[in-house]
PDB file of C-alpha atoms in Angstrom:
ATOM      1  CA  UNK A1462      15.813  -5.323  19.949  1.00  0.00           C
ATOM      2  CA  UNK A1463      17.392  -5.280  16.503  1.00  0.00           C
ATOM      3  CA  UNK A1464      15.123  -6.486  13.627  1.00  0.00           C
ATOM      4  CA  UNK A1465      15.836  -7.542  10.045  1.00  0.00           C
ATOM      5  CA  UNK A1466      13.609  -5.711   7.319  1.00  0.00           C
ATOM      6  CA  UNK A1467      13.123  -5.869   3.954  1.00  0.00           C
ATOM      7  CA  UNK A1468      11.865  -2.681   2.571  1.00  0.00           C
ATOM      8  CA  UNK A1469      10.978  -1.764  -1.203  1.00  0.00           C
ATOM      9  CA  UNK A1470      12.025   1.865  -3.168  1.00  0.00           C
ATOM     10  CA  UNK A1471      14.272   1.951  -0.899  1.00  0.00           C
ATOM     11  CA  UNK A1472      16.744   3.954  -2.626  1.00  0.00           C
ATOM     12  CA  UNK A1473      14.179   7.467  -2.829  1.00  0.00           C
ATOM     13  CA  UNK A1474      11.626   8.863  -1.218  1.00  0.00           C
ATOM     14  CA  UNK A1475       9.076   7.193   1.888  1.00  0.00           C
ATOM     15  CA  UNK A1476      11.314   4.086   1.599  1.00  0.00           C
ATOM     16  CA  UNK A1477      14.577   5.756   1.712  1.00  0.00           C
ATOM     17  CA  UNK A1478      13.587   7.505   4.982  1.00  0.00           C
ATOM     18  CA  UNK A1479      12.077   4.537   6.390  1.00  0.00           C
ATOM     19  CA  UNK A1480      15.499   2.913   5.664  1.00  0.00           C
ATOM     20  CA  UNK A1481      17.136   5.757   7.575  1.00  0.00           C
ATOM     21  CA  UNK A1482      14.610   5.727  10.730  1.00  0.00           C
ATOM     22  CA  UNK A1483      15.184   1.797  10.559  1.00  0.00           C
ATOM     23  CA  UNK A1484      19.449   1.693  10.547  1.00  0.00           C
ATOM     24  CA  UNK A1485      19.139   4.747  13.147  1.00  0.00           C
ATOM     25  CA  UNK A1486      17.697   2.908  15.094  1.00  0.00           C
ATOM     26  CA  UNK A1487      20.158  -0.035  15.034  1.00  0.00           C
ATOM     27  CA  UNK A1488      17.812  -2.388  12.802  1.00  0.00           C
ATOM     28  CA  UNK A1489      19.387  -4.469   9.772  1.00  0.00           C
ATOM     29  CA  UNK A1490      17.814  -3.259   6.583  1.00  0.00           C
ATOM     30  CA  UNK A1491      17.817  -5.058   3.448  1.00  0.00           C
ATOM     31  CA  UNK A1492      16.814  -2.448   0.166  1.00  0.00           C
ATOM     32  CA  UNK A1493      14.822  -3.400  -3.027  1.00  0.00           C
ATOM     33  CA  UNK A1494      14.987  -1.346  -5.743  1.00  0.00           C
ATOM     34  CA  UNK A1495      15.958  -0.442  -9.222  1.00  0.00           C
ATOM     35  CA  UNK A1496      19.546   0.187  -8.237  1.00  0.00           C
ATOM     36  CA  UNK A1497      21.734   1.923  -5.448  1.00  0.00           C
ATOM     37  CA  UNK A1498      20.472  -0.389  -2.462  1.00  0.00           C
ATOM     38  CA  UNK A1499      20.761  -4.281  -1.267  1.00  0.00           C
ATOM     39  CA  UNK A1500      19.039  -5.604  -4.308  1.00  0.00           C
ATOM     40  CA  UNK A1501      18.499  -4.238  -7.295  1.00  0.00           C
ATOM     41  CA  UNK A1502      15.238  -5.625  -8.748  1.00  0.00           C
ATOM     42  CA  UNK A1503      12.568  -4.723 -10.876  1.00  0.00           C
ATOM     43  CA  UNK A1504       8.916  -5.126  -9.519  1.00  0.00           C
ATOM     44  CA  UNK A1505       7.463  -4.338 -13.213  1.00  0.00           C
ATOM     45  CA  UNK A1506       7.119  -7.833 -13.941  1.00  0.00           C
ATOM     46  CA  UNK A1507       6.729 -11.446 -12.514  1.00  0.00           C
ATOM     47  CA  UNK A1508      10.366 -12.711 -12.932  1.00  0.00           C
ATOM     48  CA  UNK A1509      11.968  -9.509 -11.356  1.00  0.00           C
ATOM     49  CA  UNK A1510       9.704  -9.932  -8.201  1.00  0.00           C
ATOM     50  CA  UNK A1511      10.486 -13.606  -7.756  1.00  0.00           C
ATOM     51  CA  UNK A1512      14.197 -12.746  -8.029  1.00  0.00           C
ATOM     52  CA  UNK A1513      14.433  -9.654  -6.063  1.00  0.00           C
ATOM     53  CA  UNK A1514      12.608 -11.870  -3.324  1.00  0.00           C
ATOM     54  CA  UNK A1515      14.868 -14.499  -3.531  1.00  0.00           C
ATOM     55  CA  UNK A1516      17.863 -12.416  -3.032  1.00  0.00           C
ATOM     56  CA  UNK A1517      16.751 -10.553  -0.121  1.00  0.00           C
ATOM     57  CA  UNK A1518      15.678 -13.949   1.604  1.00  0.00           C
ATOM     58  CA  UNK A1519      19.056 -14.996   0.914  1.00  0.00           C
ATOM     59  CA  UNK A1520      21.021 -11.809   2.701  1.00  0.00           C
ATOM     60  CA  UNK A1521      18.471 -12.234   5.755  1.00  0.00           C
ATOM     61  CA  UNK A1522      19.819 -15.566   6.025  1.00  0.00           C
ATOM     62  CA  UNK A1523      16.200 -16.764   5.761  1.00  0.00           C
ATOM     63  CA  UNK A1524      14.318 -14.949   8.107  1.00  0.00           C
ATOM     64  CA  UNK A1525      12.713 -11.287   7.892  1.00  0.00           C
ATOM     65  CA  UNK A1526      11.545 -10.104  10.822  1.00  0.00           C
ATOM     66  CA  UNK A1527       8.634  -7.547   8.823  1.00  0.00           C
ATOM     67  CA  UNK A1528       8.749  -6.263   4.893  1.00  0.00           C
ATOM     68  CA  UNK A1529       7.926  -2.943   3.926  1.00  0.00           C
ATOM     69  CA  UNK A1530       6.405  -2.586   0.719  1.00  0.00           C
ATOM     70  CA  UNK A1531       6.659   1.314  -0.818  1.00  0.00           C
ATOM     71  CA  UNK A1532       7.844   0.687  -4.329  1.00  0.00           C
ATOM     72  CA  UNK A1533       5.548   2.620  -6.451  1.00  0.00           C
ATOM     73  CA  UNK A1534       4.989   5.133  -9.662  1.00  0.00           C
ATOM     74  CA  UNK A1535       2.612   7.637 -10.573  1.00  0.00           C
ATOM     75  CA  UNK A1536       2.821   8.344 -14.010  1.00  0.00           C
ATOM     76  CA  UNK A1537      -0.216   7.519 -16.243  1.00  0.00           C
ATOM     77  CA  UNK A1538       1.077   3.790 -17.620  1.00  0.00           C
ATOM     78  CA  UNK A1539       0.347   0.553 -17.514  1.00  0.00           C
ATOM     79  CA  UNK A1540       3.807   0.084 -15.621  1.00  0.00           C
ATOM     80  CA  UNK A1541       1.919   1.827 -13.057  1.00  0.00           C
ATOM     81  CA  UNK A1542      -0.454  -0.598 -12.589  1.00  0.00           C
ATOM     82  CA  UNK A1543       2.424  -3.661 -12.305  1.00  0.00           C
ATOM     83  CA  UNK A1544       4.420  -1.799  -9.901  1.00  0.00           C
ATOM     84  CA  UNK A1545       1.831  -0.621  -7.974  1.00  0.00           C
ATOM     85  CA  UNK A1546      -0.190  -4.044  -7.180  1.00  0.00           C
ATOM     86  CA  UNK A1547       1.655  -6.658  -8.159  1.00  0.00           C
ATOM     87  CA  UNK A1548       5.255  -5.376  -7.396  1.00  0.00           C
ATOM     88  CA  UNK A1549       4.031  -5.444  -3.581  1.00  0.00           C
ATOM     89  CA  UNK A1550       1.391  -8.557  -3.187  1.00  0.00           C
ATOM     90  CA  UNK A1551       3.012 -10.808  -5.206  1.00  0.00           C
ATOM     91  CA  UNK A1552       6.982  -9.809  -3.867  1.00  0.00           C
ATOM     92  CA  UNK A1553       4.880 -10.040  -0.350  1.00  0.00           C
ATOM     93  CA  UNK A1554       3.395 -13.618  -1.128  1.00  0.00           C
ATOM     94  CA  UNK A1555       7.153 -14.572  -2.450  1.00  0.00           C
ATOM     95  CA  UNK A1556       8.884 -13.157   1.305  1.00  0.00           C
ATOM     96  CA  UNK A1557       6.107 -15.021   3.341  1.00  0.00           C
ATOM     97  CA  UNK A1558       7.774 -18.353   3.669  1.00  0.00           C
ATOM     98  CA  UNK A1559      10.815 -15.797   5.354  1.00  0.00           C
ATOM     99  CA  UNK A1560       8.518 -13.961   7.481  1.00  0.00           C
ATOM    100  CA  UNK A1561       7.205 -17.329   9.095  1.00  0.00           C
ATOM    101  CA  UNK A1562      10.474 -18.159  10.664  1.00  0.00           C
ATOM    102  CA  UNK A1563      10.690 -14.946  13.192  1.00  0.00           C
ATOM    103  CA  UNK A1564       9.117 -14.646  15.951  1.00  0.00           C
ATOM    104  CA  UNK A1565       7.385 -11.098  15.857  1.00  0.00           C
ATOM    105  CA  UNK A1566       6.618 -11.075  11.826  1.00  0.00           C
ATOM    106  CA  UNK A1567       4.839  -7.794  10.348  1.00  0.00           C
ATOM    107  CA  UNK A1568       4.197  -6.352   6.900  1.00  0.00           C
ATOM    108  CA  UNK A1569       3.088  -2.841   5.787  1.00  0.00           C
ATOM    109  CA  UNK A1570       1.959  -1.572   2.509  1.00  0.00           C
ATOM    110  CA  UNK A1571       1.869   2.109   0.825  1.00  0.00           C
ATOM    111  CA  UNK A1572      -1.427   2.453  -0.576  1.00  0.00           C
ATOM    112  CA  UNK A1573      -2.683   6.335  -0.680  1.00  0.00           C
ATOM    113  CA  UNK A1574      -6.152   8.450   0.281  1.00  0.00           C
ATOM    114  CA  UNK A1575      -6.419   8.699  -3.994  1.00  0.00           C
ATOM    115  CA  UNK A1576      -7.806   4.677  -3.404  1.00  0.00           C
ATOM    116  CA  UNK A1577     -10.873   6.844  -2.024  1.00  0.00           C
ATOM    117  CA  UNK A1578     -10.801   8.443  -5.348  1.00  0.00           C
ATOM    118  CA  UNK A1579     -12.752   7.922  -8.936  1.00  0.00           C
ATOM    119  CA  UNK A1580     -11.305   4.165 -10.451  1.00  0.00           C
ATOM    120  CA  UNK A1581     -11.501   2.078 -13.248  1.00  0.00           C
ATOM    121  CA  UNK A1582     -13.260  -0.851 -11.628  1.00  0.00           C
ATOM    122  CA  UNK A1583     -12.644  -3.449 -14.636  1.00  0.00           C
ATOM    123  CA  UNK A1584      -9.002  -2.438 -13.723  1.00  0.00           C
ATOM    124  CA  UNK A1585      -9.591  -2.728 -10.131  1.00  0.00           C
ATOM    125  CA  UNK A1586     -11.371  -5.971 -10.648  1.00  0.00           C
ATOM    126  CA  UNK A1587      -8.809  -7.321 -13.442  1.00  0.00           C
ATOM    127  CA  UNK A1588      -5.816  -6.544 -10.151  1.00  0.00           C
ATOM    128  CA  UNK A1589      -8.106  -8.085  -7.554  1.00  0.00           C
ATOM    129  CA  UNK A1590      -8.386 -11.037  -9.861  1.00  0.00           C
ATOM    130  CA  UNK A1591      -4.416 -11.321 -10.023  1.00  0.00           C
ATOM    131  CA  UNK A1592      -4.862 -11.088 -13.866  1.00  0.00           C
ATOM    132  CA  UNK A1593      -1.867  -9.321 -14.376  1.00  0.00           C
ATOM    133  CA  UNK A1594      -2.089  -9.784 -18.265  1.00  0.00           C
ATOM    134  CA  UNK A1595      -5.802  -8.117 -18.056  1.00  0.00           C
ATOM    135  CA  UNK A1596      -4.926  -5.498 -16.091  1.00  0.00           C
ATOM    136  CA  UNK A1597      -2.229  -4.119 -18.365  1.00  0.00           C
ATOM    137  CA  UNK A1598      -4.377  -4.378 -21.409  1.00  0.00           C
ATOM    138  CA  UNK A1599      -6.797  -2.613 -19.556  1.00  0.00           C
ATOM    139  CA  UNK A1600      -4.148  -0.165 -18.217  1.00  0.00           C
ATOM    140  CA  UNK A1601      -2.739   0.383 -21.936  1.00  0.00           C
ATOM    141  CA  UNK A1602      -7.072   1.420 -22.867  1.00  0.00           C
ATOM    142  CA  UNK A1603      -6.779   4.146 -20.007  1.00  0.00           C
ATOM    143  CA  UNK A1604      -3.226   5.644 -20.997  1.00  0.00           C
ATOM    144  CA  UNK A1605      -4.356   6.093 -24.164  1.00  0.00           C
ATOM    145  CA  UNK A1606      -6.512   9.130 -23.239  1.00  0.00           C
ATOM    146  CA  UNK A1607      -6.081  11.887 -20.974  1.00  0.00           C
ATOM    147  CA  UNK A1608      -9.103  12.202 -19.690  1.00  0.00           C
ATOM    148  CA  UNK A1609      -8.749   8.652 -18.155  1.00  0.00           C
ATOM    149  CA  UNK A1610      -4.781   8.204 -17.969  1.00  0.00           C
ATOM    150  CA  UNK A1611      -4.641   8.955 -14.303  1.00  0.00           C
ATOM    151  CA  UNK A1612      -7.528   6.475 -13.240  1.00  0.00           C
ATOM    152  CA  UNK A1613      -4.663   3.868 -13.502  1.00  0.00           C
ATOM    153  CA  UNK A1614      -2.908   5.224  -9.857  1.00  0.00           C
ATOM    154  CA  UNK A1615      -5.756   5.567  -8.558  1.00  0.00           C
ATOM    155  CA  UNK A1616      -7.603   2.509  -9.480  1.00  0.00           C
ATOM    156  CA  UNK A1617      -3.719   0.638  -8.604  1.00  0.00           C
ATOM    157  CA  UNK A1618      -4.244   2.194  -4.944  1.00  0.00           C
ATOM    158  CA  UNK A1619      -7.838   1.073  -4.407  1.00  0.00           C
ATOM    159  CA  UNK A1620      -7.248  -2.780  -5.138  1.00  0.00           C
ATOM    160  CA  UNK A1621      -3.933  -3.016  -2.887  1.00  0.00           C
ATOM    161  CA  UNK A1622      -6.045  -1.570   0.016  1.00  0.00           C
ATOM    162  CA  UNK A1623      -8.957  -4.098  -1.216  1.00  0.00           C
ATOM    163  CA  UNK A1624      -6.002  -6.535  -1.354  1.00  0.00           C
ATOM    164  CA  UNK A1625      -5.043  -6.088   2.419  1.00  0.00           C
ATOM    165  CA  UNK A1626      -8.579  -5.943   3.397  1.00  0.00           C
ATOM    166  CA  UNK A1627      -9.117  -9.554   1.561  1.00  0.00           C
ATOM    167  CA  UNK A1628      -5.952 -11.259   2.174  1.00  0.00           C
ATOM    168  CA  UNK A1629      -5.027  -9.882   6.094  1.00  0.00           C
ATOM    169  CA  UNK A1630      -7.711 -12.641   7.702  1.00  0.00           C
ATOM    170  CA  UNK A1631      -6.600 -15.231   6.194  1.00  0.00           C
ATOM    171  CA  UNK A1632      -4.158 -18.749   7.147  1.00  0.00           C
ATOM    172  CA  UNK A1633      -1.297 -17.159   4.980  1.00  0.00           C
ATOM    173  CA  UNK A1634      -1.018 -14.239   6.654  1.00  0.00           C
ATOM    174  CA  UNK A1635      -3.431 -13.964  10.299  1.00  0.00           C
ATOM    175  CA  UNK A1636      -3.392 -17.601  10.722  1.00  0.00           C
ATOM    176  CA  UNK A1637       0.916 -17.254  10.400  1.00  0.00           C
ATOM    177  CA  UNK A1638       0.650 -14.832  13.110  1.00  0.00           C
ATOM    178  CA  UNK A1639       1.422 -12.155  10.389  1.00  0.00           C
ATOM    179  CA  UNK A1640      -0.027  -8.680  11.035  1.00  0.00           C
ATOM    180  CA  UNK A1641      -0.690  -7.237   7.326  1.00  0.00           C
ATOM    181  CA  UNK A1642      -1.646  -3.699   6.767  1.00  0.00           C
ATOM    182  CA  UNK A1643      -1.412  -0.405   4.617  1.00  0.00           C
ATOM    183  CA  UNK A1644      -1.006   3.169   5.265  1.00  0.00           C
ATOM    184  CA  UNK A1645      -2.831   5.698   2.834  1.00  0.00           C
ATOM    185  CA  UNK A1646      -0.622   9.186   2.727  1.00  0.00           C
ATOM    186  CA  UNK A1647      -2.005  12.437   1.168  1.00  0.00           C
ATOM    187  CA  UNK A1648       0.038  14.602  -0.773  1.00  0.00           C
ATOM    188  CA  UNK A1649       3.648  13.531   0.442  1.00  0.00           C
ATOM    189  CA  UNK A1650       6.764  15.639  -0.135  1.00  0.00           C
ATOM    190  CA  UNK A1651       9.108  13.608  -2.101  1.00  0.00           C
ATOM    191  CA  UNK A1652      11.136  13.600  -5.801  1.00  0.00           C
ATOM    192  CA  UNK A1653       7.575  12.179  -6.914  1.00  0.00           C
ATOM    193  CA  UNK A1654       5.564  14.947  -6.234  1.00  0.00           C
ATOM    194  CA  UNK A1655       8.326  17.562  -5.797  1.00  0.00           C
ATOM    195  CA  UNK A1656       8.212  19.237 -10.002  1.00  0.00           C
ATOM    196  CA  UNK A1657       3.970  19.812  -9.503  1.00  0.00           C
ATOM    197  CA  UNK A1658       4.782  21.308  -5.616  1.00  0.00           C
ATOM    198  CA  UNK A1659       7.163  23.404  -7.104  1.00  0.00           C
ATOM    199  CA  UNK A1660       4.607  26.067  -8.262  1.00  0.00           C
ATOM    200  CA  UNK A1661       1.127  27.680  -7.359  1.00  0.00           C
ATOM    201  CA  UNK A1662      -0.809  26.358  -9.754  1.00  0.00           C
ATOM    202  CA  UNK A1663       0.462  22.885  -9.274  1.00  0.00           C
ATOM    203  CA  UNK A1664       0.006  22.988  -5.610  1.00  0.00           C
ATOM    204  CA  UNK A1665      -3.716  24.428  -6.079  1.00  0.00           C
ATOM    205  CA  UNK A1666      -4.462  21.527  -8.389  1.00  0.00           C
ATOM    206  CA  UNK A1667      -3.292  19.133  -5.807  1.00  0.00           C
ATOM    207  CA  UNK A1668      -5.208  20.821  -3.011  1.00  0.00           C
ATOM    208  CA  UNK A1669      -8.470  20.535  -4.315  1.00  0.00           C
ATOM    209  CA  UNK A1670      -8.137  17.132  -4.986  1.00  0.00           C
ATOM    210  CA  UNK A1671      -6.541  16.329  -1.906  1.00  0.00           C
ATOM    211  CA  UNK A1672      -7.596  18.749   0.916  1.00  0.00           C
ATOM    212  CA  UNK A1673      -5.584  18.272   4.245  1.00  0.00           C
ATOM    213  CA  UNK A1674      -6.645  21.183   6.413  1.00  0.00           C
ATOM    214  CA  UNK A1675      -4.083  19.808   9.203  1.00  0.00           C
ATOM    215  CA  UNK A1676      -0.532  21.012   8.583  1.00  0.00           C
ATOM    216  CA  UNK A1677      -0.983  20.269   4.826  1.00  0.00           C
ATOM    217  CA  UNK A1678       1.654  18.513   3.293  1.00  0.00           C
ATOM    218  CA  UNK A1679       3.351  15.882   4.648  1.00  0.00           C
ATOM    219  CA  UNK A1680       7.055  15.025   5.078  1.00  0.00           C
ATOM    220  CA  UNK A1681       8.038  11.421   4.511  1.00  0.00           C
ATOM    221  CA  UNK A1682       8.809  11.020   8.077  1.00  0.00           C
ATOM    222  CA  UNK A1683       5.003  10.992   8.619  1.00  0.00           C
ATOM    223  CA  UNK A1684       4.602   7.591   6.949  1.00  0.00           C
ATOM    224  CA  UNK A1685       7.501   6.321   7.691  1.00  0.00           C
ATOM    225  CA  UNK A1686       7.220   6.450  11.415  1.00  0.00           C
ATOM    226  CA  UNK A1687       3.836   5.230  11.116  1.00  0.00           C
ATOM    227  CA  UNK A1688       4.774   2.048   8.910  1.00  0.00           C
ATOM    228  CA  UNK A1689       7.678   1.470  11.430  1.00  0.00           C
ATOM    229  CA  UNK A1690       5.276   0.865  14.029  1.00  0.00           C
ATOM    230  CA  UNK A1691       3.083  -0.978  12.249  1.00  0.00           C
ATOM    231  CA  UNK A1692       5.515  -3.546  11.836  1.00  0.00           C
ATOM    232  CA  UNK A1693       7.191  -3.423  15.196  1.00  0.00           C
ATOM    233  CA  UNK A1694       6.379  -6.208  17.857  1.00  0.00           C
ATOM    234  CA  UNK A1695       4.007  -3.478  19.750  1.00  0.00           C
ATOM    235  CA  UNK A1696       1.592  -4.190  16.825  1.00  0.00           C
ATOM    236  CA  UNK A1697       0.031  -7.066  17.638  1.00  0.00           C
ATOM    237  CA  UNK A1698      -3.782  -6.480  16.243  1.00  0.00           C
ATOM    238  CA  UNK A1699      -4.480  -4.765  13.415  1.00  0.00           C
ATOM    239  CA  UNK A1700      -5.457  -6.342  10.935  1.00  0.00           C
ATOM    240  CA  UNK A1701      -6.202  -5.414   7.538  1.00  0.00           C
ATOM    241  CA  UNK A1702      -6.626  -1.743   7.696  1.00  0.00           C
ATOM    242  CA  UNK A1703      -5.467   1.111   5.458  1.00  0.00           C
ATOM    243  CA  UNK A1704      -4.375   3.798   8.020  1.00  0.00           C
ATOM    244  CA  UNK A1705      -5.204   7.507   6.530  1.00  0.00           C
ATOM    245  CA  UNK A1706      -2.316   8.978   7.563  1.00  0.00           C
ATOM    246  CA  UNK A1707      -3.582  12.496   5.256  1.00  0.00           C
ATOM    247  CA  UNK A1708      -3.670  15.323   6.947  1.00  0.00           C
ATOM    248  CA  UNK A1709      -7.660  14.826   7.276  1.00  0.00           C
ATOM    249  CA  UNK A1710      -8.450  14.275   3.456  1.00  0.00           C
ATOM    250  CA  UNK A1711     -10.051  11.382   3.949  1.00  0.00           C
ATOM    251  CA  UNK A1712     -12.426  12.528   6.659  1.00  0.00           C
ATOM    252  CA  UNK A1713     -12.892  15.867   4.415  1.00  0.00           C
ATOM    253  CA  UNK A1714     -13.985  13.510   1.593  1.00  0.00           C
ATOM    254  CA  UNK A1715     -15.871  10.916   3.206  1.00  0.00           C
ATOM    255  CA  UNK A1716     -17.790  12.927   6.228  1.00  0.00           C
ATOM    256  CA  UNK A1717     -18.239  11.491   9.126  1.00  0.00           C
ATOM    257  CA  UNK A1718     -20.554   8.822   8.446  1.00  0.00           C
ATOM    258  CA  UNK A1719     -18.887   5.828   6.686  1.00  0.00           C
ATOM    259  CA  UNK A1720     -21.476   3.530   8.060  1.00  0.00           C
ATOM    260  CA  UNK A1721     -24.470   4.159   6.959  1.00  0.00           C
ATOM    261  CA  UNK A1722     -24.171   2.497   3.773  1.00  0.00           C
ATOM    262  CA  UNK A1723     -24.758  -0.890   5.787  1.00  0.00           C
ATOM    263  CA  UNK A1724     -27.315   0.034   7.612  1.00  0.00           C
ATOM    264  CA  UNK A1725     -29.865  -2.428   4.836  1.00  0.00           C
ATOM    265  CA  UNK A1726     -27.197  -5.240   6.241  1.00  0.00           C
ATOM    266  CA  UNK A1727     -27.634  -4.768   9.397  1.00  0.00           C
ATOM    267  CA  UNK A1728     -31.311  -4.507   9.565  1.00  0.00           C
ATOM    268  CA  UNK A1729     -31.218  -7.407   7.681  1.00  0.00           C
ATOM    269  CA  UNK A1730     -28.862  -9.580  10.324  1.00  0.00           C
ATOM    270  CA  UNK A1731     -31.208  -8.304  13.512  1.00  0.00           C
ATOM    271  CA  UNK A1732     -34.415  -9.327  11.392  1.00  0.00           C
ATOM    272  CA  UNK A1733     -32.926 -12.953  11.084  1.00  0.00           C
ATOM    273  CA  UNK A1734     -31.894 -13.029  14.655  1.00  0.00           C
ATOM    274  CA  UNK A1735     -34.636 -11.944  16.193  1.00  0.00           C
ATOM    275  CA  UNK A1736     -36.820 -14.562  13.629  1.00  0.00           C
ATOM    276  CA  UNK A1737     -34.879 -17.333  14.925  1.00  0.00           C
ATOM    277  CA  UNK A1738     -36.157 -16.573  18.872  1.00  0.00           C
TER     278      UNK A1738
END
């Protein structure tokens, strides 16, 4: 069955082949981005959000069957931080009323395996706080210096997944009957990584930051196909997640205990349980 889908940076890289899988496929696809697609909007700031929003409700005639959010930068500036976290939960929060009206709604986010990465947490906190004037001054401290430039991708990353995690349970979103989740890609072949894949050195760099022992890196087709089923009507339960779709960073990073670090919590809940018997 044909759906209608909104998807953002749509004109290069993950979105534009997401756009392709999606019109293959005999869906109705409405672009965001900067130019060369549907809309042409820019997510770097409040009013270009609102109005890219507006004008994609408008060609869907109202209703959006499931928005996919990959609109994104890289580079080590506070525009960075806008496009990364606000460009997709506050264009998101602006498509929701359109969402509500179909009957199979879904949403999907780009965050990346770098969220597991070192942050700025006042930056993360100033984004989770929707502070978007914050943030940037924050963002304009970190770009200032080398050392800490890139911290601003990273620490953009971490707060959309903390975002999703926060917002997915919620009336607005679970209580509409509105799946929301992420994906997390490693290193992904596309114009935004293609100049520092180019050579040996650059590749090297990004291996031992981002170590994906299976089939190393990834073709935009990975994600895509992934964030096409997230928001397909076979999704029906997850909730909330960031999906490492990484080639096994994550699980090279993290080891195979991510649990452990409640363990205090969960002595603490049997404690009270077995107190109240």
């Amino acid at each position: 069955m044909s759906r209608t889908y909104v998807v953002t940076g749509a004109a290069s890289g993950i979105g534009k082949t997401t756009t392709q899988i999606l019109r293959a496929a005999g869906n109705t696809v409405i672009g965001v981005d900067l130019a060369g697609v549907e809309v042409s909007g820019d997510l770097s700031h409040r009013e270009g959000r609102l109005t890219a929003a507006a004008e994609a409700t408008r060609l869907a005639n109202g209703t959006v069957d499931a928005v996919i959010a990959c609109a994104g930068l890289s580079i080590p500036k506070p525009v960075t931080a806008a496009v990364n976290y606000f460009g997709m939960t506050e264009f998101l929060e602006a498509m929701q009323p359109a969402l509500t009206t179909s009957p199979a709604p879904r949403v999907a986010l780009i965050s990346s395996m770098a969220s597991l990465q070192p942050v700025a947490p006042p930056l993360v906190e100033a984004l989770l706080q929707d502070d978007e004037q914050a943030a940037l001054a924050i963002a304009e401290q970190l770009a200032g210096d080398p050392q800490t430039g890139n911290l601003i991708y990273s620490s953009s990353k971490q707060a959309v997944s903390r975002w999703v995690r926060r917002e997915a349970p919620k009336a607005l979103w679970a209580g509409a009957g509105i799946p929301l989740n992420a994906v997390g890609p490693g290193t992904v072949i596309t114009p935004m990584t293609q100049e520092l894949l180019a050579s040996e050195d650059g590749r090297k760099l990004v291996d031992s930051v981002v170590p994906m022992p299976l089939n190393s890196h990834q073709a935009p087709e990975s994600i895509a196909n992934l964030l096409i089923w997230l928001t397909s009507v076979e999704n029906t339960h997850c909730c909330g997640q960031t999906i490492y779709c990484d080639g096994g960073a994550d699980v090279v990073l993290r080891g195979d205990d991510i649990w452990s670090w409640n363990e205090a919590g969960i002595r603490d809940t049997f404690a009270r349980i077995q107190g109240a018997h």
